[in-house]
Amino acid sequence: MDVVLLSRIQFAVTAGFHFIFPPLTIGLAWLIVLMQTRYLQTGEELYQKMSRFWLKIFAISFVVGVATGITMEFQFGTNWSEYSRFVGDIFGGPLAAEAIFAFFLESAFMGVLIWGADRVSKKVYWFSSLMVAVGSTLSALWIIIANSWQQTPAGYHIVNGRAELIDFKAALLNASTVPRYLHTVDGALVTGAFFVMGISAWYLLRRREVAFAKKSMKYALFLALVASLAQIPIGHMHAVQVAQTQPEKLAAIEGLFETEKGAPLLLFGIPDEKAGVTHFKIGIPKALSLLATDDPNGEVKGLNAFPKEERPPVFLPFVTFHLMVALGTLFILFSIWGIWLMRKGTLQDNRLFLKLALWSIPLPFIANEVGWIAAEVGRQPWIVYKLLLTVDGISYTVPAWQILASIILFVLIYSLLFVVWFYLLRKKLEAGPEAFDTGKGVAKSGTGVGL
């Protein structure tokens, strides 16, 4: 058994499962802010009902996200000790800042939202919802900063085989931080929007809580469209950054083996790494050059321009990247369709749209996961780009059988966590938004939103 492969699988399992929850909570947090803002402006109890219901879903998902996130920090020391030794001086700051400046902010004000509805004013409650959203979004920032440093390291020098920080600002604002952060947070907004859209469709299909579901659907649809459209310029910004700083990755995700001027943007293809060619190509002429260089005749380097030992795998980044793009396109078209139906006043009666909205709930989660896979596998063979190979970052003292055993254990525990999370969500959905008395501002149990 290969220790490196098993260590990578273990981290992929834990990180992939954890990554289900932060995008959802970020998206839900900002939708709750919008609903609370409208409640503050109008005093209409429906908006309070909406925000308090979605807060329940947020809180359940937040707890599971925290529990699964802690595991990954321990893995750095157990399975990736050489990597931790190399990057510890760089990573320590962002990870500590995530806990101090973001997690504590989010957690403290979430306590106000859950237990303070009948104890604080409307303005304080609105401010608390804003701080929860800001905290969750800041949390993503510090994690993206750390991960982006792996992609495009900056602000460091090497001393005794370790990367040591010499320029905090340069490390924070490394070349990929801003486009990757915008891309990730925008994806989180899409995730939250489609989740709310799908749950609202579930209620409308059953003719339950119609006023609540229609209003929630309205907010979700507009956020879904705006956030999905925003991925177009953000994606362009990210493509330019990757072309400039990680050209091997760009070549891999586009299945480009030979350097070309006026390179096409592939819509479909089957890359063959052994033959060094992509079969059955369907693409937009010169579009890749235009996206990457702002020149339709610009030169884009192919994989054969780089040493074999420094090339990433091709098939997995290519497939996952194109699946992400296809899903992003679908999100735009589906949101436009929903808004058109809403403007016509027929959305709540269009069972095809409502069923598709419900079935579409997993799609943004899939888009997030495959985008992450494309980014991380596309960085290979480096764990820190051009500085530390993945094979050199593992813990040499951990035997393969222990890693395999931990993978099996993680799969079992995380499967149980997912079942519990789904069960709790289903329970809250069955209870519905009428499970608490919005007129008095307290839950029937007397504990805020009745979590």
Short mmCIF file of C-alpha atoms in Angstrom, two decimals:
data_model
loop_
_atom_site.label_atom_id
_atom_site.label_comp_id
_atom_site.label_asym_id
_atom_site.label_seq_id
_atom_site.Cartn_x
_atom_site.Cartn_y
_atom_site.Cartn_z
CA MET A 1 0.00 0.00 0.00
CA ASP A 2 1.27 3.46 -0.96
CA VAL A 3 1.53 5.74 2.09
CA VAL A 4 1.42 8.89 -0.04
CA LEU A 5 -1.71 7.81 -1.92
CA LEU A 6 -3.47 6.71 1.27
CA SER A 7 -2.59 9.98 3.02
CA ARG A 8 -3.99 11.93 0.08
CA ILE A 9 -7.17 9.83 0.05
CA GLN A 10 -7.62 10.36 3.78
CA PHE A 11 -7.32 14.12 3.47
CA ALA A 12 -9.57 14.14 0.41
CA VAL A 13 -12.27 12.24 2.35
CA THR A 14 -12.18 14.53 5.38
CA ALA A 15 -11.79 17.78 3.44
CA GLY A 16 -14.39 16.80 0.87
CA PHE A 17 -16.97 15.96 3.52
CA HIS A 18 -16.24 19.12 5.49
CA PHE A 19 -16.56 21.22 2.34
CA ILE A 20 -20.26 20.32 2.15
CA PHE A 21 -21.05 22.63 5.05
CA PRO A 22 -19.13 25.97 4.90
CA PRO A 23 -20.51 26.96 1.46
CA LEU A 24 -24.03 26.16 2.65
CA THR A 25 -23.73 28.15 5.87
CA ILE A 26 -22.14 31.15 4.12
CA GLY A 27 -24.94 31.24 1.55
CA LEU A 28 -27.66 30.78 4.17
CA ALA A 29 -26.11 33.44 6.42
CA TRP A 30 -26.36 36.15 3.76
CA LEU A 31 -29.91 35.15 2.84
CA ILE A 32 -30.84 35.45 6.52
CA VAL A 33 -29.31 38.95 6.54
CA LEU A 34 -31.44 39.92 3.54
CA MET A 35 -34.57 38.60 5.24
CA GLN A 36 -33.74 40.31 8.53
CA THR A 37 -33.07 43.57 6.67
CA ARG A 38 -36.49 43.40 5.08
CA TYR A 39 -38.07 42.61 8.45
CA LEU A 40 -36.34 45.62 9.99
CA GLN A 41 -37.62 47.83 7.16
CA THR A 42 -41.22 46.61 7.06
CA GLY A 43 -41.95 44.93 10.39
CA GLU A 44 -43.76 42.20 8.44
CA GLU A 45 -43.74 39.01 10.51
CA LEU A 46 -43.34 36.80 7.44
CA TYR A 47 -39.73 37.93 7.06
CA GLN A 48 -39.03 37.12 10.71
CA LYS A 49 -40.58 33.70 10.19
CA MET A 50 -38.37 33.13 7.15
CA SER A 51 -35.12 34.18 8.78
CA ARG A 52 -35.81 32.25 11.97
CA PHE A 53 -36.63 29.07 10.05
CA TRP A 54 -33.52 29.23 7.89
CA LEU A 55 -31.48 29.97 11.01
CA LYS A 56 -32.46 26.53 12.31
CA ILE A 57 -31.05 24.93 9.15
CA PHE A 58 -27.96 27.12 9.40
CA ALA A 59 -27.31 26.13 13.02
CA ILE A 60 -27.57 22.39 12.38
CA SER A 61 -25.20 22.63 9.41
CA PHE A 62 -22.80 24.92 11.30
CA VAL A 63 -22.38 22.37 14.11
CA VAL A 64 -21.55 19.54 11.70
CA GLY A 65 -19.18 21.82 9.78
CA VAL A 66 -17.26 22.73 12.94
CA ALA A 67 -16.98 19.10 14.05
CA THR A 68 -15.61 17.96 10.68
CA GLY A 69 -13.27 20.93 10.28
CA ILE A 70 -11.33 20.22 13.47
CA THR A 71 -10.20 16.85 12.12
CA MET A 72 -8.24 18.36 9.25
CA GLU A 73 -5.99 20.46 11.46
CA PHE A 74 -4.94 17.34 13.36
CA GLN A 75 -4.17 15.62 10.07
CA PHE A 76 -1.49 18.17 9.27
CA GLY A 77 0.50 16.91 12.23
CA THR A 78 -0.32 13.21 12.01
CA ASN A 79 -0.13 12.47 8.28
CA TRP A 80 1.69 15.49 6.87
CA SER A 81 4.40 16.28 9.40
CA GLU A 82 7.06 17.22 6.82
CA TYR A 83 4.60 19.56 5.15
CA SER A 84 3.68 21.05 8.54
CA ARG A 85 7.34 21.59 9.36
CA PHE A 86 7.89 23.32 6.03
CA VAL A 87 4.84 25.64 6.09
CA GLY A 88 4.20 25.98 9.83
CA ASP A 89 5.56 29.52 10.06
CA ILE A 90 3.30 30.59 7.18
CA PHE A 91 0.14 28.64 8.01
CA GLY A 92 0.09 29.38 11.73
CA GLY A 93 -1.01 32.99 11.26
CA PRO A 94 -4.02 32.47 8.96
CA LEU A 95 -5.28 29.43 10.89
CA ALA A 96 -5.05 31.29 14.20
CA ALA A 97 -6.72 34.35 12.68
CA GLU A 98 -9.55 32.17 11.37
CA ALA A 99 -10.30 31.03 14.91
CA ILE A 100 -9.82 34.36 16.68
CA PHE A 101 -11.28 36.86 14.21
CA ALA A 102 -13.86 34.76 12.37
CA PHE A 103 -15.02 31.67 14.25
CA PHE A 104 -15.45 33.45 17.59
CA LEU A 105 -17.28 36.33 15.90
CA GLU A 106 -19.63 33.96 14.10
CA SER A 107 -20.22 31.76 17.15
CA ALA A 108 -20.84 34.60 19.62
CA PHE A 109 -23.43 36.37 17.49
CA MET A 110 -25.05 33.10 16.47
CA GLY A 111 -25.79 32.67 20.18
CA VAL A 112 -27.66 35.97 20.05
CA LEU A 113 -29.66 34.81 17.05
CA ILE A 114 -30.59 31.49 18.64
CA TRP A 115 -31.33 32.56 22.22
CA GLY A 116 -31.70 36.33 22.06
CA ALA A 117 -34.75 36.86 19.85
CA ASP A 118 -36.90 37.89 22.82
CA ARG A 119 -34.06 39.60 24.69
CA VAL A 120 -32.64 42.11 22.23
CA SER A 121 -34.06 44.82 19.98
CA LYS A 122 -34.78 44.31 16.29
CA LYS A 123 -31.71 46.36 15.33
CA VAL A 124 -29.41 44.33 17.58
CA TYR A 125 -30.89 41.12 16.21
CA TRP A 126 -30.33 42.35 12.63
CA PHE A 127 -26.76 43.36 13.51
CA SER A 128 -26.17 39.91 14.97
CA SER A 129 -27.32 38.29 11.73
CA LEU A 130 -24.92 40.52 9.82
CA MET A 131 -22.01 39.60 12.11
CA VAL A 132 -22.74 35.89 11.67
CA ALA A 133 -22.60 36.34 7.88
CA VAL A 134 -19.43 38.43 8.09
CA GLY A 135 -17.85 35.92 10.46
CA SER A 136 -18.61 32.94 8.22
CA THR A 137 -17.28 34.80 5.18
CA LEU A 138 -14.14 35.91 7.03
CA SER A 139 -13.57 32.32 8.11
CA ALA A 140 -13.45 31.33 4.45
CA LEU A 141 -11.00 34.18 3.76
CA TRP A 142 -8.34 32.93 6.17
CA ILE A 143 -8.64 29.34 4.95
CA ILE A 144 -8.43 30.48 1.32
CA ILE A 145 -5.37 32.60 2.14
CA ALA A 146 -3.61 29.55 3.57
CA ASN A 147 -4.61 27.31 0.69
CA SER A 148 -3.80 29.95 -1.93
CA TRP A 149 -0.29 30.26 -0.51
CA GLN A 150 0.18 26.61 -1.48
CA GLN A 151 -0.82 27.52 -5.03
CA THR A 152 1.13 30.77 -5.40
CA PRO A 153 3.56 31.19 -2.46
CA ALA A 154 4.79 34.71 -1.70
CA GLY A 155 6.25 36.78 1.15
CA TYR A 156 8.67 34.11 2.40
CA HIS A 157 12.27 32.95 2.34
CA ILE A 158 13.73 29.48 2.90
CA VAL A 159 15.79 29.00 6.06
CA ASN A 160 17.11 25.55 7.04
CA GLY A 161 14.64 23.83 4.73
CA ARG A 162 11.61 25.75 6.06
CA ALA A 163 9.54 28.55 4.58
CA GLU A 164 9.65 31.53 6.95
CA LEU A 165 7.40 34.55 6.70
CA ILE A 166 9.05 37.86 5.84
CA ASP A 167 6.16 39.83 4.34
CA PHE A 168 2.74 39.20 5.91
CA LYS A 169 0.89 41.36 3.38
CA ALA A 170 2.52 39.64 0.41
CA ALA A 171 1.67 36.21 1.82
CA LEU A 172 -1.94 37.21 2.46
CA LEU A 173 -2.42 38.85 -0.91
CA ASN A 174 -0.54 36.28 -2.94
CA ALA A 175 -1.42 36.07 -6.62
CA SER A 176 -4.31 33.63 -6.26
CA THR A 177 -5.95 34.78 -2.99
CA VAL A 178 -8.40 37.33 -4.39
CA PRO A 179 -9.73 35.39 -7.42
CA ARG A 180 -9.95 32.13 -5.47
CA TYR A 181 -11.70 33.80 -2.54
CA LEU A 182 -14.25 35.55 -4.75
CA HIS A 183 -14.81 32.33 -6.69
CA THR A 184 -15.34 30.31 -3.50
CA VAL A 185 -17.62 32.78 -1.71
CA ASP A 186 -19.68 33.33 -4.83
CA GLY A 187 -20.04 29.56 -5.14
CA ALA A 188 -21.23 29.53 -1.54
CA LEU A 189 -23.93 32.09 -2.36
CA VAL A 190 -25.10 29.89 -5.24
CA THR A 191 -25.13 26.89 -2.89
CA GLY A 192 -27.24 28.66 -0.27
CA ALA A 193 -29.59 30.05 -2.90
CA PHE A 194 -30.24 26.70 -4.57
CA PHE A 195 -30.68 25.04 -1.20
CA VAL A 196 -33.36 27.54 -0.17
CA MET A 197 -34.90 27.31 -3.63
CA GLY A 198 -35.12 23.53 -3.45
CA ILE A 199 -36.60 23.46 0.06
CA SER A 200 -39.11 26.16 -0.92
CA ALA A 201 -40.07 24.04 -3.92
CA TRP A 202 -40.60 21.08 -1.56
CA TYR A 203 -43.15 23.11 0.40
CA LEU A 204 -44.87 24.41 -2.74
CA LEU A 205 -45.19 20.91 -4.18
CA ARG A 206 -47.03 19.93 -1.01
CA ARG A 207 -49.04 23.17 -0.87
CA ARG A 208 -47.65 23.84 2.60
CA GLU A 209 -46.55 27.23 3.96
CA VAL A 210 -47.21 28.76 0.54
CA ALA A 211 -46.62 32.41 1.49
CA PHE A 212 -43.38 31.51 3.29
CA ALA A 213 -42.18 29.30 0.42
CA LYS A 214 -43.01 31.81 -2.32
CA LYS A 215 -41.15 34.62 -0.56
CA SER A 216 -38.16 32.39 0.23
CA MET A 217 -38.14 31.23 -3.38
CA LYS A 218 -38.10 34.83 -4.59
CA TYR A 219 -35.03 35.75 -2.55
CA ALA A 220 -33.27 32.52 -3.49
CA LEU A 221 -33.92 32.93 -7.22
CA PHE A 222 -32.57 36.47 -7.42
CA LEU A 223 -29.49 35.59 -5.38
CA ALA A 224 -28.94 32.48 -7.49
CA LEU A 225 -29.05 34.47 -10.73
CA VAL A 226 -26.83 37.31 -9.52
CA ALA A 227 -24.27 34.97 -7.97
CA SER A 228 -24.25 32.60 -10.97
CA LEU A 229 -23.74 35.48 -13.41
CA ALA A 230 -20.97 36.88 -11.20
CA GLN A 231 -18.97 33.70 -11.76
CA ILE A 232 -18.39 34.76 -15.37
CA PRO A 233 -16.09 37.76 -14.65
CA ILE A 234 -14.69 36.05 -11.54
CA GLY A 235 -13.89 32.96 -13.59
CA HIS A 236 -12.18 35.11 -16.20
CA MET A 237 -10.07 36.77 -13.50
CA HIS A 238 -9.14 33.37 -12.12
CA ALA A 239 -8.26 32.02 -15.58
CA VAL A 240 -5.89 34.92 -16.20
CA GLN A 241 -4.25 34.33 -12.81
CA VAL A 242 -3.80 30.60 -13.44
CA ALA A 243 -2.40 31.25 -16.91
CA GLN A 244 0.17 33.63 -15.47
CA THR A 245 1.16 31.75 -12.32
CA GLN A 246 0.31 28.07 -12.91
CA PRO A 247 0.37 27.48 -16.67
CA GLU A 248 0.69 23.70 -16.24
CA LYS A 249 -2.65 23.64 -14.43
CA LEU A 250 -4.35 25.65 -17.18
CA ALA A 251 -2.99 23.25 -19.79
CA ALA A 252 -4.24 20.26 -17.80
CA ILE A 253 -7.78 21.53 -17.20
CA GLU A 254 -8.07 22.42 -20.88
CA GLY A 255 -6.47 19.22 -22.21
CA LEU A 256 -3.90 21.31 -24.10
CA PHE A 257 -0.79 19.28 -24.88
CA GLU A 258 0.88 21.49 -27.49
CA THR A 259 1.56 25.20 -27.15
CA GLU A 260 -0.84 27.12 -29.36
CA LYS A 261 -1.54 30.63 -30.51
CA GLY A 262 -5.25 31.24 -30.79
CA ALA A 263 -5.98 28.22 -28.57
CA PRO A 264 -9.62 27.04 -28.47
CA LEU A 265 -11.70 26.76 -25.31
CA LEU A 266 -12.84 23.15 -25.18
CA LEU A 267 -16.47 22.38 -24.47
CA PHE A 268 -15.89 18.64 -24.77
CA GLY A 269 -13.02 16.25 -25.26
CA ILE A 270 -11.40 13.08 -23.97
CA PRO A 271 -7.77 13.68 -23.00
CA ASP A 272 -5.31 10.83 -23.60
CA GLU A 273 -2.19 11.40 -21.50
CA LYS A 274 -0.26 8.49 -22.99
CA ALA A 275 -0.80 9.63 -26.56
CA GLY A 276 -0.48 13.31 -25.62
CA VAL A 277 -3.66 14.30 -27.42
CA THR A 278 -7.28 15.16 -26.64
CA HIS A 279 -9.76 13.17 -28.74
CA PHE A 280 -13.18 14.28 -30.04
CA LYS A 281 -12.53 17.95 -29.33
CA ILE A 282 -15.39 20.42 -29.52
CA GLY A 283 -14.35 23.95 -28.71
CA ILE A 284 -14.77 27.67 -29.28
CA PRO A 285 -11.96 28.88 -31.57
CA LYS A 286 -9.42 31.23 -29.96
CA ALA A 287 -11.54 31.59 -26.80
CA LEU A 288 -8.93 30.12 -24.43
CA SER A 289 -6.29 32.54 -25.69
CA LEU A 290 -8.73 35.40 -25.27
CA LEU A 291 -9.63 34.37 -21.70
CA ALA A 292 -6.06 33.69 -20.62
CA THR A 293 -4.20 36.50 -22.38
CA ASP A 294 -6.89 39.03 -23.41
CA ASP A 295 -5.71 38.41 -26.97
CA PRO A 296 -7.54 35.97 -29.31
CA ASN A 297 -4.20 35.16 -30.91
CA GLY A 298 -2.27 34.98 -27.64
CA GLU A 299 0.01 32.03 -26.92
CA VAL A 300 -1.06 29.43 -24.35
CA LYS A 301 1.54 26.92 -23.22
CA GLY A 302 0.74 23.24 -23.59
CA LEU A 303 1.77 20.44 -21.23
CA ASN A 304 4.63 19.35 -23.49
CA ALA A 305 6.33 22.66 -22.79
CA PHE A 306 7.01 21.50 -19.21
CA PRO A 307 9.20 18.70 -17.84
CA LYS A 308 7.29 15.44 -17.47
CA GLU A 309 7.98 15.24 -13.74
CA GLU A 310 6.34 18.65 -13.21
CA ARG A 311 3.14 18.00 -15.14
CA PRO A 312 -0.13 17.44 -13.26
CA PRO A 313 -2.50 14.61 -14.11
CA VAL A 314 -4.77 15.59 -16.99
CA PHE A 315 -7.93 13.49 -17.02
CA LEU A 316 -9.25 14.28 -13.52
CA PRO A 317 -8.63 18.07 -13.61
CA PHE A 318 -10.04 18.23 -17.15
CA VAL A 319 -13.25 16.36 -16.31
CA THR A 320 -13.88 18.08 -12.96
CA PHE A 321 -13.21 21.55 -14.35
CA HIS A 322 -15.54 21.09 -17.29
CA LEU A 323 -18.23 19.60 -15.08
CA MET A 324 -17.99 22.68 -12.84
CA VAL A 325 -18.34 25.00 -15.84
CA ALA A 326 -21.30 23.01 -17.20
CA LEU A 327 -23.05 23.19 -13.83
CA GLY A 328 -22.37 26.93 -13.60
CA THR A 329 -24.03 27.41 -16.97
CA LEU A 330 -26.98 25.32 -15.84
CA PHE A 331 -27.38 27.47 -12.71
CA ILE A 332 -27.67 30.62 -14.82
CA LEU A 333 -30.24 29.13 -17.20
CA PHE A 334 -32.30 27.57 -14.41
CA SER A 335 -32.37 30.82 -12.42
CA ILE A 336 -33.51 32.77 -15.48
CA TRP A 337 -36.27 30.22 -16.07
CA GLY A 338 -37.43 30.50 -12.47
CA ILE A 339 -37.49 34.30 -12.49
CA TRP A 340 -39.43 34.24 -15.80
CA LEU A 341 -42.02 31.90 -14.25
CA MET A 342 -42.18 34.08 -11.15
CA ARG A 343 -42.76 37.22 -13.21
CA LYS A 344 -45.57 35.41 -15.05
CA GLY A 345 -47.09 34.37 -11.72
CA THR A 346 -47.04 30.67 -12.62
CA LEU A 347 -44.03 29.45 -10.67
CA GLN A 348 -45.94 27.85 -7.78
CA ASP A 349 -48.05 25.84 -10.24
CA ASN A 350 -45.22 24.67 -12.48
CA ARG A 351 -44.54 21.24 -11.02
CA LEU A 352 -41.74 20.51 -13.48
CA PHE A 353 -39.75 23.52 -12.33
CA LEU A 354 -40.48 22.79 -8.66
CA LYS A 355 -39.39 19.16 -8.96
CA LEU A 356 -36.23 20.14 -10.81
CA ALA A 357 -35.50 22.80 -8.17
CA LEU A 358 -35.81 20.16 -5.46
CA TRP A 359 -33.60 17.70 -7.33
CA SER A 360 -31.07 20.47 -8.03
CA ILE A 361 -30.17 20.94 -4.36
CA PRO A 362 -27.07 18.68 -4.61
CA LEU A 363 -25.75 20.29 -7.80
CA PRO A 364 -23.99 23.34 -6.30
CA PHE A 365 -22.39 21.06 -3.71
CA ILE A 366 -21.09 18.91 -6.56
CA ALA A 367 -19.84 22.02 -8.39
CA ASN A 368 -17.94 23.11 -5.26
CA GLU A 369 -16.36 19.69 -4.81
CA VAL A 370 -15.29 19.20 -8.42
CA GLY A 371 -13.90 22.74 -8.54
CA TRP A 372 -11.82 21.98 -5.47
CA ILE A 373 -10.60 18.72 -7.05
CA ALA A 374 -9.59 20.54 -10.24
CA ALA A 375 -7.66 23.14 -8.22
CA GLU A 376 -5.86 20.68 -5.95
CA VAL A 377 -5.11 17.90 -8.42
CA GLY A 378 -4.10 20.53 -10.99
CA ARG A 379 -1.38 21.71 -8.57
CA GLN A 380 0.27 18.28 -8.47
CA PRO A 381 2.97 17.03 -8.17
CA TRP A 382 3.48 19.91 -5.72
CA ILE A 383 1.94 20.27 -2.28
CA VAL A 384 3.46 23.78 -2.23
CA TYR A 385 3.85 24.93 -5.80
CA LYS A 386 7.48 24.73 -6.99
CA LEU A 387 8.73 24.45 -3.38
CA LEU A 388 7.69 21.11 -1.88
CA LEU A 389 6.62 17.93 -3.65
CA THR A 390 3.57 16.10 -2.30
CA VAL A 391 5.64 12.94 -1.88
CA ASP A 392 8.03 14.85 0.38
CA GLY A 393 5.32 16.28 2.65
CA ILE A 394 4.05 13.11 4.33
CA SER A 395 4.78 11.67 7.79
CA TYR A 396 7.29 8.88 7.31
CA THR A 397 6.59 7.28 10.69
CA VAL A 398 2.91 6.48 10.08
CA PRO A 399 2.50 3.01 8.52
CA ALA A 400 0.11 2.43 5.65
CA TRP A 401 -2.20 0.07 7.59
CA GLN A 402 -2.89 2.76 10.18
CA ILE A 403 -3.81 5.27 7.48
CA LEU A 404 -6.09 2.73 5.80
CA ALA A 405 -7.75 1.94 9.12
CA SER A 406 -8.31 5.64 9.79
CA ILE A 407 -9.85 6.10 6.34
CA ILE A 408 -12.34 3.31 7.04
CA LEU A 409 -13.11 4.84 10.45
CA PHE A 410 -13.59 8.31 8.98
CA VAL A 411 -15.93 6.99 6.30
CA LEU A 412 -18.05 5.22 8.91
CA ILE A 413 -18.18 8.20 11.29
CA TYR A 414 -18.84 10.74 8.55
CA SER A 415 -21.55 8.55 7.05
CA LEU A 416 -23.22 8.50 10.45
CA LEU A 417 -22.83 12.28 10.78
CA PHE A 418 -24.40 12.79 7.37
CA VAL A 419 -27.35 10.57 8.29
CA VAL A 420 -27.84 12.49 11.55
CA TRP A 421 -27.57 15.84 9.72
CA PHE A 422 -30.10 14.73 7.10
CA TYR A 423 -32.44 13.36 9.77
CA LEU A 424 -32.37 16.63 11.72
CA LEU A 425 -32.96 18.66 8.56
CA ARG A 426 -35.88 16.45 7.58
CA LYS A 427 -37.32 16.80 11.08
CA LYS A 428 -37.15 20.61 10.90
CA LEU A 429 -38.65 20.63 7.41
CA GLU A 430 -41.54 18.42 8.49
CA ALA A 431 -42.18 20.72 11.48
CA GLY A 432 -42.09 23.75 9.18
CA PRO A 433 -41.67 27.44 9.96
CA GLU A 434 -44.79 27.44 12.14
CA ALA A 435 -42.93 25.47 14.82
CA PHE A 436 -42.49 28.69 16.80
CA ASP A 437 -44.60 31.71 17.61
CA THR A 438 -43.27 34.60 15.53
CA GLY A 439 -45.67 37.01 17.08
CA LYS A 440 -44.03 36.70 20.47
CA GLY A 441 -40.58 36.20 19.06
CA VAL A 442 -39.92 33.03 21.07
CA ALA A 443 -40.09 29.36 20.29
CA LYS A 444 -42.68 27.11 21.81
CA SER A 445 -39.92 25.55 23.86
CA GLY A 446 -38.92 28.96 25.19
CA THR A 447 -35.38 28.66 23.83
CA GLY A 448 -35.15 31.20 21.00
CA VAL A 449 -35.69 29.46 17.67
CA GLY A 450 -36.36 26.08 19.18
CA LEU A 451 -33.23 24.30 18.05
#
